[in-house]
Tab-separated table of C-alpha atoms in Angstrom:
chain	number	residue	atom	x	y	z
A	27	UNK	CA	0.000	0.000	0.000
A	28	UNK	CA	1.168	3.523	-0.821
A	29	UNK	CA	0.623	6.156	1.877
A	30	UNK	CA	1.511	9.801	1.399
A	31	UNK	CA	0.457	13.286	2.435
A	32	UNK	CA	-1.057	15.819	0.050
A	33	UNK	CA	1.060	18.935	-0.392
A	34	UNK	CA	-0.107	22.361	-1.551
A	35	UNK	CA	1.260	22.039	-5.097
A	36	UNK	CA	-0.905	18.970	-5.665
A	37	UNK	CA	-4.028	20.741	-4.393
A	38	UNK	CA	-3.297	23.814	-6.503
A	39	UNK	CA	-2.440	21.980	-9.741
A	40	UNK	CA	-4.920	19.116	-9.355
A	41	UNK	CA	-2.516	16.189	-9.518
A	42	UNK	CA	-1.372	13.341	-7.277
A	43	UNK	CA	2.327	12.566	-7.169
A	44	UNK	CA	3.731	9.049	-7.001
A	45	UNK	CA	7.132	8.598	-5.299
A	46	UNK	CA	9.894	6.533	-6.843
A	47	UNK	CA	10.045	2.790	-6.070
A	48	UNK	CA	6.728	2.826	-4.232
A	49	UNK	CA	6.326	-0.887	-4.942
A	50	UNK	CA	2.615	-1.240	-5.740
A	51	UNK	CA	2.357	-0.372	-9.447
A	52	UNK	CA	3.456	-2.582	-12.324
A	53	UNK	CA	6.347	-1.325	-14.478
A	54	UNK	CA	4.125	-1.369	-17.573
A	55	UNK	CA	1.806	1.161	-15.933
A	56	UNK	CA	4.486	3.871	-16.137
A	57	UNK	CA	4.815	6.060	-19.233
A	58	UNK	CA	6.595	9.190	-20.461
A	59	UNK	CA	4.959	11.225	-23.257
A	60	UNK	CA	3.223	8.098	-24.460
A	61	UNK	CA	0.893	6.479	-21.983
A	62	UNK	CA	1.807	3.481	-19.921
A	63	UNK	CA	-0.583	0.581	-19.508
A	64	UNK	CA	-3.806	2.053	-18.190
A	65	UNK	CA	-5.435	0.849	-14.985
A	66	UNK	CA	-8.681	1.487	-13.132
A	67	UNK	CA	-8.575	3.658	-10.004
A	68	UNK	CA	-11.536	3.566	-7.615
A	69	UNK	CA	-12.109	6.957	-5.960
A	70	UNK	CA	-13.408	7.688	-2.440
A	71	UNK	CA	-16.824	8.835	-3.729
A	72	UNK	CA	-17.447	5.455	-5.394
A	73	UNK	CA	-16.664	6.557	-8.938
A	74	UNK	CA	-13.663	5.362	-10.921
A	75	UNK	CA	-11.370	6.523	-13.702
A	76	UNK	CA	-8.874	5.055	-16.118
A	77	UNK	CA	-5.343	6.424	-15.835
A	78	UNK	CA	-1.627	5.589	-15.792
A	79	UNK	CA	1.541	7.023	-14.212
A	80	UNK	CA	3.558	9.651	-16.025
A	81	UNK	CA	7.244	10.255	-15.295
A	82	UNK	CA	10.509	10.882	-17.117
A	83	UNK	CA	11.968	7.399	-17.228
A	84	UNK	CA	8.918	5.303	-18.021
A	85	UNK	CA	9.593	3.032	-15.047
A	86	UNK	CA	9.335	3.066	-11.253
A	87	UNK	CA	12.937	4.207	-10.664
A	88	UNK	CA	11.883	7.867	-10.741
A	89	UNK	CA	8.915	9.610	-9.230
A	90	UNK	CA	5.993	10.886	-11.271
A	91	UNK	CA	2.276	11.582	-11.034
A	92	UNK	CA	-1.056	10.126	-12.014
A	93	UNK	CA	-1.775	11.321	-15.533
A	94	UNK	CA	-5.368	12.209	-14.650
A	95	UNK	CA	-6.091	15.549	-12.988
A	96	UNK	CA	-8.256	15.984	-9.891
A	97	UNK	CA	-9.253	19.666	-10.032
A	98	UNK	CA	-12.977	19.084	-9.536
A	99	UNK	CA	-12.484	16.605	-6.683
A	100	UNK	CA	-10.117	18.886	-4.757
A	101	UNK	CA	-12.285	21.944	-5.417
A	102	UNK	CA	-15.648	20.456	-4.429
A	103	UNK	CA	-14.639	18.531	-1.321
A	104	UNK	CA	-13.120	20.513	1.549
A	105	UNK	CA	-11.568	17.371	3.018
A	106	UNK	CA	-8.943	17.378	0.301
A	107	UNK	CA	-6.549	19.961	1.678
A	108	UNK	CA	-2.881	20.248	2.555
A	109	UNK	CA	-1.977	17.571	5.081
A	110	UNK	CA	-4.694	15.089	4.083
A	111	UNK	CA	-3.454	11.501	4.101
A	112	UNK	CA	-3.834	9.577	0.843
A	113	UNK	CA	-3.618	5.792	0.507
A	114	UNK	CA	-3.584	3.712	-2.678
A	115	UNK	CA	-3.677	-0.059	-2.521
A	116	UNK	CA	-3.772	-2.688	-5.224
A	117	UNK	CA	-6.981	-4.742	-5.467
A	118	UNK	CA	-6.003	-6.867	-8.444
A	119	UNK	CA	-4.066	-6.615	-11.690
A	120	UNK	CA	-5.023	-3.326	-13.334
A	121	UNK	CA	-7.267	-2.222	-10.465
A	122	UNK	CA	-6.455	0.063	-7.511
A	123	UNK	CA	-8.380	1.769	-4.724
A	124	UNK	CA	-7.698	5.278	-3.387
A	125	UNK	CA	-8.860	6.625	-0.029
A	126	UNK	CA	-8.382	9.880	1.898
A	127	UNK	CA	-8.125	10.711	5.541
A	128	UNK	CA	-8.866	14.363	6.299
A	129	UNK	CA	-6.050	16.539	7.626
A	130	UNK	CA	-6.002	17.339	11.312
A	131	UNK	CA	-6.685	20.944	12.177
A	132	UNK	CA	-3.369	22.466	13.142
A	133	UNK	CA	-3.012	25.857	14.769
A	134	UNK	CA	-2.195	28.627	12.314
A	135	UNK	CA	1.525	29.401	12.032
A	136	UNK	CA	2.825	32.679	13.334
A	137	UNK	CA	2.696	35.393	10.679
A	138	UNK	CA	5.786	35.987	8.603
A	139	UNK	CA	7.281	39.412	9.157
A	140	UNK	CA	6.268	41.963	6.509
A	141	UNK	CA	9.020	42.787	4.062
A	142	UNK	CA	9.596	45.872	1.916
A	143	UNK	CA	7.317	44.366	-0.726
A	144	UNK	CA	4.104	42.856	0.543
A	145	UNK	CA	3.836	40.006	-1.942
A	146	UNK	CA	2.247	36.781	-0.695
A	147	UNK	CA	4.442	34.070	-2.160
A	148	UNK	CA	3.593	30.974	-0.186
A	149	UNK	CA	3.221	27.797	-2.191
A	150	UNK	CA	-0.570	28.165	-2.084
A	151	UNK	CA	-0.621	31.428	-4.024
A	152	UNK	CA	2.721	31.709	-5.781
A	153	UNK	CA	2.901	33.196	-9.259
A	154	UNK	CA	5.104	31.481	-11.826
A	155	UNK	CA	5.813	34.660	-13.807
A	156	UNK	CA	5.969	37.915	-11.863
A	157	UNK	CA	7.180	41.415	-12.680
A	158	UNK	CA	7.870	43.940	-9.938
A	159	UNK	CA	7.319	47.372	-11.452
A	160	UNK	CA	7.580	50.903	-10.177
A	161	UNK	CA	9.649	54.097	-10.178
A	162	UNK	CA	13.440	53.973	-9.676
A	163	UNK	CA	14.776	53.458	-6.188
A	164	UNK	CA	11.810	51.555	-4.741
A	165	UNK	CA	13.778	48.371	-3.988
A	166	UNK	CA	12.627	46.107	-6.812
A	167	UNK	CA	15.981	44.438	-7.485
A	168	UNK	CA	16.723	44.392	-3.751
A	169	UNK	CA	13.472	42.511	-3.150
A	170	UNK	CA	14.246	39.793	-5.700
A	171	UNK	CA	16.871	38.366	-3.340
A	172	UNK	CA	14.281	37.642	-0.685
A	173	UNK	CA	11.635	36.488	-3.155
A	174	UNK	CA	14.057	34.055	-4.776
A	175	UNK	CA	14.900	32.445	-1.432
A	176	UNK	CA	11.214	32.373	-0.497
A	177	UNK	CA	10.437	30.430	-3.672
A	178	UNK	CA	13.461	28.134	-3.767
A	179	UNK	CA	13.653	27.371	-0.026
A	180	UNK	CA	10.206	28.132	1.465
A	181	UNK	CA	10.694	26.163	4.686
A	182	UNK	CA	14.050	27.816	5.338
A	183	UNK	CA	12.552	31.230	4.607
A	184	UNK	CA	9.661	30.736	7.005
A	185	UNK	CA	11.981	29.616	9.786
A	186	UNK	CA	14.247	32.632	9.289
A	187	UNK	CA	11.326	35.055	9.048
A	188	UNK	CA	9.826	33.816	12.301
A	189	UNK	CA	13.009	33.597	14.352
A	190	UNK	CA	15.211	36.547	13.372
A	191	UNK	CA	14.894	40.312	13.437
A	192	UNK	CA	14.795	42.347	10.219
A	193	UNK	CA	18.506	43.202	10.095
A	194	UNK	CA	19.691	39.678	10.866
A	195	UNK	CA	17.107	38.173	8.506
A	196	UNK	CA	18.492	40.084	5.554
A	197	UNK	CA	22.044	38.861	6.196
A	198	UNK	CA	20.936	35.230	6.575
A	199	UNK	CA	18.724	35.367	3.473
A	200	UNK	CA	21.454	37.033	1.405
A	201	UNK	CA	23.878	34.293	2.400
A	202	UNK	CA	21.378	31.607	1.362
A	203	UNK	CA	20.711	33.486	-1.886
A	204	UNK	CA	24.437	33.431	-2.692
A	205	UNK	CA	24.484	29.675	-2.015
A	206	UNK	CA	21.522	29.170	-4.354
A	207	UNK	CA	23.246	31.162	-7.094
A	208	UNK	CA	26.440	29.144	-6.621
A	209	UNK	CA	24.481	25.885	-6.870
A	210	UNK	CA	22.620	27.084	-9.996
A	211	UNK	CA	19.218	27.123	-8.270
A	212	UNK	CA	18.889	30.860	-8.942
A	213	UNK	CA	19.981	32.678	-12.091
A	214	UNK	CA	20.280	36.413	-12.737
A	215	UNK	CA	20.414	38.384	-15.969
A	216	UNK	CA	19.981	42.044	-16.859
A	217	UNK	CA	18.177	42.833	-20.105
A	218	UNK	CA	19.593	45.504	-22.424
A	219	UNK	CA	19.364	46.454	-26.071
A	220	UNK	CA	22.103	44.021	-27.143
A	221	UNK	CA	20.704	41.055	-25.214
A	222	UNK	CA	19.263	38.515	-27.643
A	223	UNK	CA	17.826	35.031	-28.200
A	224	UNK	CA	21.310	33.530	-28.443
A	225	UNK	CA	22.153	34.837	-24.973
A	226	UNK	CA	18.842	33.764	-23.461
A	227	UNK	CA	17.871	30.468	-25.115
A	228	UNK	CA	20.628	29.070	-27.346
A	229	UNK	CA	22.946	30.125	-30.124
A	230	UNK	CA	25.944	29.102	-32.192
A	231	UNK	CA	29.279	30.237	-30.751
A	232	UNK	CA	32.741	30.100	-32.275
A	233	UNK	CA	35.419	28.401	-30.169
A	234	UNK	CA	39.025	27.452	-30.649
A	235	UNK	CA	39.445	23.728	-31.232
A	236	UNK	CA	41.377	21.712	-28.635
A	237	UNK	CA	44.008	20.642	-31.162
A	238	UNK	CA	44.641	24.234	-32.305
A	239	UNK	CA	43.291	23.470	-35.751
A	240	UNK	CA	41.133	26.546	-35.971
A	241	UNK	CA	37.629	27.568	-35.036
A	242	UNK	CA	34.759	25.197	-34.331
A	243	UNK	CA	31.122	26.213	-34.080
A	244	UNK	CA	29.019	24.766	-31.308
A	245	UNK	CA	25.488	25.247	-30.042
A	246	UNK	CA	25.683	26.869	-26.610
A	247	UNK	CA	22.782	27.089	-24.189
A	248	UNK	CA	21.688	30.481	-22.865
A	249	UNK	CA	20.841	31.248	-19.249
A	250	UNK	CA	17.142	30.434	-19.563
A	251	UNK	CA	17.661	27.071	-21.242
A	252	UNK	CA	20.409	26.094	-18.786
A	253	UNK	CA	18.206	26.807	-15.793
A	254	UNK	CA	15.153	25.205	-17.414
A	255	UNK	CA	17.124	22.022	-18.076
A	256	UNK	CA	18.272	21.862	-14.459
A	257	UNK	CA	14.752	22.552	-13.212
A	258	UNK	CA	13.289	19.829	-15.433
A	259	UNK	CA	15.770	17.299	-14.066
A	260	UNK	CA	14.498	17.975	-10.528
A	261	UNK	CA	10.807	18.398	-11.320
A	262	UNK	CA	9.777	15.055	-9.876
A	263	UNK	CA	11.694	14.911	-6.592
A	264	UNK	CA	8.606	14.391	-4.466
A	265	UNK	CA	8.645	15.163	-0.753
A	266	UNK	CA	5.999	13.265	1.193
A	267	UNK	CA	4.942	12.758	4.784
A	268	UNK	CA	5.059	16.415	5.813
A	269	UNK	CA	2.041	18.589	6.528
A	270	UNK	CA	3.617	22.051	6.310
A	271	UNK	CA	1.782	24.394	3.934
A	272	UNK	CA	5.192	25.504	2.633
A	273	UNK	CA	6.311	21.992	1.727
A	274	UNK	CA	7.332	21.582	-1.898
A	275	UNK	CA	6.591	18.798	-4.336
A	276	UNK	CA	9.697	19.562	-6.417
A	277	UNK	CA	12.885	21.554	-6.309
A	278	UNK	CA	12.095	25.082	-7.365
A	279	UNK	CA	14.380	27.165	-9.552
A	280	UNK	CA	14.257	30.935	-9.986
A	281	UNK	CA	15.382	33.152	-12.852
A	282	UNK	CA	15.609	36.887	-12.111
A	283	UNK	CA	15.407	39.202	-15.118
A	284	UNK	CA	16.410	42.697	-14.080
A	285	UNK	CA	15.280	45.673	-16.201
A	286	UNK	CA	13.094	43.341	-18.259
A	287	UNK	CA	11.479	46.232	-20.142
A	288	UNK	CA	14.827	47.427	-21.540
A	289	UNK	CA	15.256	44.381	-23.768
A	290	UNK	CA	13.639	43.546	-27.100
A	291	UNK	CA	11.163	40.945	-25.835
A	292	UNK	CA	10.354	39.409	-29.215
A	293	UNK	CA	14.040	39.122	-30.067
A	294	UNK	CA	14.985	37.608	-26.689
A	295	UNK	CA	12.152	35.141	-26.047
A	296	UNK	CA	11.292	34.226	-29.619
A	297	UNK	CA	8.799	31.384	-29.854
A	298	UNK	CA	9.248	30.531	-26.166
A	299	UNK	CA	7.089	33.436	-24.989
A	300	UNK	CA	4.109	31.103	-25.477
A	301	UNK	CA	5.606	28.343	-23.341
A	302	UNK	CA	5.886	30.619	-20.293
A	303	UNK	CA	2.151	30.455	-19.657
A	304	UNK	CA	1.397	28.168	-16.679
A	305	UNK	CA	-1.053	25.958	-18.596
A	306	UNK	CA	1.431	25.486	-21.471
A	307	UNK	CA	4.299	24.420	-19.281
A	308	UNK	CA	5.243	20.840	-18.584
A	309	UNK	CA	2.312	18.963	-16.977
A	310	UNK	CA	0.009	21.896	-17.713
A	311	UNK	CA	-3.527	21.466	-19.026
A	312	UNK	CA	-2.429	22.624	-22.480
A	313	UNK	CA	1.224	21.540	-22.388
A	314	UNK	CA	3.203	22.645	-25.448
A	315	UNK	CA	6.686	21.987	-26.794
A	316	UNK	CA	8.756	23.584	-29.543
A	317	UNK	CA	11.733	22.443	-31.572
A	318	UNK	CA	14.608	24.825	-30.943
A	319	UNK	CA	16.142	26.311	-34.118
A	320	UNK	CA	19.830	25.554	-33.481
A	321	UNK	CA	19.973	22.306	-31.482
A	322	UNK	CA	16.741	20.895	-32.987
A	323	UNK	CA	15.843	19.681	-29.500
A	324	UNK	CA	12.279	19.393	-28.276
A	325	UNK	CA	11.905	21.939	-25.483
A	326	UNK	CA	9.261	22.464	-22.791
A	327	UNK	CA	9.334	24.928	-19.914
A	328	UNK	CA	9.184	23.025	-16.598
A	329	UNK	CA	6.518	23.893	-14.054
A	330	UNK	CA	9.072	24.419	-11.249
A	331	UNK	CA	10.942	27.293	-12.929
A	332	UNK	CA	9.823	30.676	-11.601
A	333	UNK	CA	10.581	33.914	-13.429
A	334	UNK	CA	10.854	37.230	-11.561
A	335	UNK	CA	11.295	40.397	-13.591
A	336	UNK	CA	11.882	43.976	-12.513
A	337	UNK	CA	10.714	46.975	-14.483
A	338	UNK	CA	11.537	50.659	-14.059
A	339	UNK	CA	8.429	52.630	-15.032
A	340	UNK	CA	10.485	55.779	-15.562
A	341	UNK	CA	12.013	54.013	-18.592
A	342	UNK	CA	8.764	52.618	-19.977
A	343	UNK	CA	5.216	52.523	-18.634
A	344	UNK	CA	3.041	49.408	-18.565
A	345	UNK	CA	1.028	50.796	-21.458
A	346	UNK	CA	4.138	50.688	-23.652
A	347	UNK	CA	5.195	47.190	-22.623
A	348	UNK	CA	5.138	44.344	-25.127
A	349	UNK	CA	1.574	42.987	-25.096
A	350	UNK	CA	2.702	39.354	-25.280
A	351	UNK	CA	4.795	39.858	-22.150
A	352	UNK	CA	1.985	41.617	-20.299
A	353	UNK	CA	-0.394	38.711	-20.932
A	354	UNK	CA	1.955	36.137	-19.479
A	355	UNK	CA	3.131	37.875	-16.311
A	356	UNK	CA	1.492	38.946	-13.077
A	357	UNK	CA	2.418	42.505	-12.170
A	358	UNK	CA	3.113	43.726	-8.643
A	359	UNK	CA	3.433	47.486	-8.196
A	360	UNK	CA	6.311	48.595	-5.979
A	361	UNK	CA	5.965	52.222	-4.954
A	362	UNK	CA	8.096	54.496	-2.740
A	363	UNK	CA	7.733	53.879	0.994
A	364	UNK	CA	8.619	57.127	2.794
A	365	UNK	CA	7.655	55.440	6.065
A	366	UNK	CA	10.915	53.489	5.929
A	367	UNK	CA	12.637	56.830	6.595
A	368	UNK	CA	10.598	57.541	9.710
A	369	UNK	CA	12.707	59.308	12.346
A	370	UNK	CA	15.492	60.259	9.922
A	371	UNK	CA	16.302	63.971	9.938
A	372	UNK	CA	18.851	66.063	8.058
A	373	UNK	CA	19.345	69.800	8.567
A	374	UNK	CA	16.505	69.559	11.072
A	375	UNK	CA	14.020	68.399	8.424
A	376	UNK	CA	12.118	65.087	8.384
A	377	UNK	CA	13.367	63.182	5.346
A	378	UNK	CA	10.139	61.170	5.356
A	379	UNK	CA	8.072	64.349	4.975
A	380	UNK	CA	10.511	65.700	2.409
A	381	UNK	CA	10.103	62.654	0.167
A	382	UNK	CA	6.319	62.597	0.548
A	383	UNK	CA	5.968	66.234	-0.499
A	384	UNK	CA	8.417	65.992	-3.418
A	385	UNK	CA	6.659	62.890	-4.766
A	386	UNK	CA	3.217	64.450	-4.395
A	387	UNK	CA	4.348	67.411	-6.522
A	388	UNK	CA	5.946	65.161	-9.141
A	389	UNK	CA	2.743	63.149	-9.432
A	390	UNK	CA	0.725	66.321	-10.056
A	391	UNK	CA	3.196	67.818	-12.552
A	392	UNK	CA	4.149	64.548	-14.285
A	393	UNK	CA	2.744	61.141	-13.234
A	394	UNK	CA	3.177	58.356	-10.679
A	395	UNK	CA	5.626	56.457	-12.897
A	396	UNK	CA	8.316	59.059	-12.215
A	397	UNK	CA	8.321	59.292	-8.442
A	398	UNK	CA	11.525	59.082	-6.386
A	399	UNK	CA	12.130	55.876	-4.459
A	400	UNK	CA	12.994	55.682	-0.789
A	401	UNK	CA	16.236	53.804	-1.462
A	402	UNK	CA	17.911	57.043	-2.590
A	403	UNK	CA	17.812	58.107	1.072
A	404	UNK	CA	18.277	54.817	2.941
A	405	UNK	CA	21.985	55.485	3.455
A	406	UNK	CA	20.892	58.211	5.890
A	407	UNK	CA	19.774	55.460	8.281
A	408	UNK	CA	23.305	54.178	8.774
A	409	UNK	CA	24.647	54.624	12.266
A	410	UNK	CA	27.313	57.280	12.677
A	411	UNK	CA	26.985	58.995	9.277
A	412	UNK	CA	26.927	62.781	8.946
A	413	UNK	CA	23.338	63.087	7.728
A	414	UNK	CA	23.631	66.767	6.799
A	415	UNK	CA	26.663	66.157	4.604
A	416	UNK	CA	25.194	62.980	3.130
A	417	UNK	CA	21.863	64.528	2.097
A	418	UNK	CA	23.819	67.326	0.411
A	419	UNK	CA	25.575	64.737	-1.748
A	420	UNK	CA	22.311	62.896	-2.427
A	421	UNK	CA	20.572	66.027	-3.673
A	422	UNK	CA	23.521	67.270	-5.710
A	423	UNK	CA	24.531	63.989	-7.331
A	424	UNK	CA	21.290	62.030	-7.520
A	425	UNK	CA	18.055	63.946	-6.934
A	426	UNK	CA	18.700	67.055	-9.063
A	427	UNK	CA	20.066	65.011	-12.034
A	428	UNK	CA	17.051	62.667	-11.737
A	429	UNK	CA	14.643	65.619	-11.807
A	430	UNK	CA	16.504	67.005	-14.841
A	431	UNK	CA	15.874	63.716	-16.606
A	432	UNK	CA	12.233	63.553	-15.534
A	433	UNK	CA	11.364	67.074	-16.645
A	434	UNK	CA	13.699	67.251	-19.654
A	435	UNK	CA	15.596	70.121	-18.013
A	436	UNK	CA	12.451	72.201	-17.555
A	437	UNK	CA	14.083	74.153	-14.731
A	438	UNK	CA	10.959	76.066	-13.861
A	439	UNK	CA	9.051	72.887	-12.974
A	440	UNK	CA	12.043	71.480	-11.124
A	441	UNK	CA	11.968	74.641	-9.041
A	442	UNK	CA	8.259	74.085	-8.377
A	443	UNK	CA	8.972	70.559	-7.101
A	444	UNK	CA	11.522	72.024	-4.644
A	445	UNK	CA	9.283	75.007	-3.794
A	446	UNK	CA	12.046	77.386	-4.896
A	447	UNK	CA	9.479	79.937	-6.008
A	448	UNK	CA	8.678	80.784	-2.349
A	449	UNK	CA	12.263	80.846	-1.086
A	450	UNK	CA	14.659	83.753	-0.755
A	451	UNK	CA	17.130	83.898	-3.631
A	452	UNK	CA	20.062	82.333	-1.792
A	453	UNK	CA	17.938	79.415	-0.540
A	454	UNK	CA	16.848	78.266	-3.991
A	455	UNK	CA	18.314	75.121	-5.558
A	456	UNK	CA	17.419	76.416	-9.033
A	457	UNK	CA	18.015	80.086	-9.815
A	458	UNK	CA	17.092	82.159	-12.820
A	459	UNK	CA	20.380	83.080	-14.466
A	460	UNK	CA	21.289	86.613	-13.444
A	461	UNK	CA	23.549	87.469	-16.297
A	462	UNK	CA	24.932	90.894	-17.009
A	463	UNK	CA	24.145	90.247	-20.631
A	464	UNK	CA	20.561	91.468	-21.011
A	465	UNK	CA	18.266	90.056	-23.647
A	466	UNK	CA	18.157	93.317	-25.567
A	467	UNK	CA	21.936	93.167	-25.971
A	468	UNK	CA	21.649	89.659	-27.452
A	469	UNK	CA	18.631	90.092	-29.701
A	470	UNK	CA	16.973	92.879	-31.591
A	471	UNK	CA	14.326	94.777	-29.673
A	472	UNK	CA	11.592	93.013	-31.639
A	473	UNK	CA	12.873	89.593	-30.569
A	474	UNK	CA	13.824	90.561	-27.004
A	475	UNK	CA	10.254	91.702	-26.320
A	476	UNK	CA	8.910	88.289	-27.340
A	477	UNK	CA	11.459	86.022	-25.621
A	478	UNK	CA	11.005	84.730	-22.078
A	479	UNK	CA	14.350	84.402	-20.334
A	480	UNK	CA	14.681	80.730	-19.330
A	481	UNK	CA	18.331	80.720	-18.375
A	482	UNK	CA	18.647	78.820	-15.103
A	483	UNK	CA	21.545	77.539	-13.047
A	484	UNK	CA	22.008	75.152	-10.151
A	485	UNK	CA	22.842	76.982	-6.953
A	486	UNK	CA	25.524	74.719	-5.464
A	487	UNK	CA	25.606	76.632	-2.183
A	488	UNK	CA	21.999	75.551	-1.524
A	489	UNK	CA	23.073	71.925	-1.053
A	490	UNK	CA	24.682	72.832	2.283
A	491	UNK	CA	22.093	75.429	3.252
A	492	UNK	CA	19.602	74.173	5.891
A	493	UNK	CA	17.034	76.785	4.828
A	494	UNK	CA	16.987	75.321	1.302
A	495	UNK	CA	15.731	71.983	2.657
A	496	UNK	CA	13.329	73.478	5.189
A	497	UNK	CA	11.852	75.633	2.437
A	498	UNK	CA	10.826	72.574	0.386
A	499	UNK	CA	7.969	72.137	2.865
A	500	UNK	CA	5.280	74.792	2.700
A	501	UNK	CA	5.212	77.044	5.747
A	502	UNK	CA	8.936	76.541	6.474
A	503	UNK	CA	10.287	79.254	4.161
A	504	UNK	CA	12.698	81.682	5.814
A	505	UNK	CA	11.715	85.318	5.562
């Protein structure tokens, strides 16, 4: 008799996994793409179905799953939940009986500490393809470290989240992330204009022959295909006998695609954009495969490969994103969190309030895609730093250049964002150029009367002037 415990992936995807060498099924009842010998399975409600066992080897040496799906059974009967005990016993040749024992009610686990991005990624609700999108500096790439560990090692992540404080948790998770990268469980790539199909899937590369006879041309796998191949090889390592809601039915792999909107999606993904859809992946309801153009191999995207993308909305809004990509990814908005700067002051001004006001003005004058993220100011939270000096550098080297980019050097609007219009002249970050050369000495009188003088300069002395920062907030302008 086979006895096992239902895990969340089985409930979610409607299948029942069969561990390797379980000892009750005949070898002929195992199959790969083609079906094995079918058998009758009696279900707990008295009905029956005809099915077989699907795995990669076509025999009992590797784990697999029943080819039939059980969506309706799991959905309509509340007994079939994570932790329920399943038994299958052989009645006779070609005939088996399946029974369930309801899961015991366990107390709810302690809540996992909230992270910078409130994305629920437990195995019950995880998204295979996710893009974190938002303005620059909101911590999208930073968050992928934690999300990758949460997907690849959910039990480890839960233990760390429950038993460590925020600072210690980040160090422990980063260390595990580095281990996962080293062991090829997590991959990372940054999209750019030159990134292409040959880098991502596969391509022909020239190499020097071992005997020094010249160049040889070989098909070389790209980062996506490499990780997909590894994931597929571990897609049937079933873990049974554990009732944790974070237990996994296979080894999960994660591919992080930073700046995903900067690449040419059609050129990078090619025909594989279709295979990313959950139902078209391996073991999906509408599983699809393609023959790759260089290696001529049949390729399917495994169901245990998760893709996390990041997208800077200041570069490209969602409306401009490739429609095929938008259809196949879930999008999680990541906005600035000024509250993370609570209690931080520079030049006697609350940095939290400063960021809130600046972003509110940007949203009115521009849009929400071009806000300023909290991470630009997080260095101010470091112990022992000179906050006044540091915020001067942040404004001079990062904030003002970013606003120049946002507003296409429309200095008047940049001044509005910083409330320079209400400040005394010396307290303004942006000043109208006071040049001895008057307009009427540059142009004819007819032209000078029609031209509005838009010559502005950056007042570098304002970066170390406390009144310049206080004046950003209405009501704090020095007389």
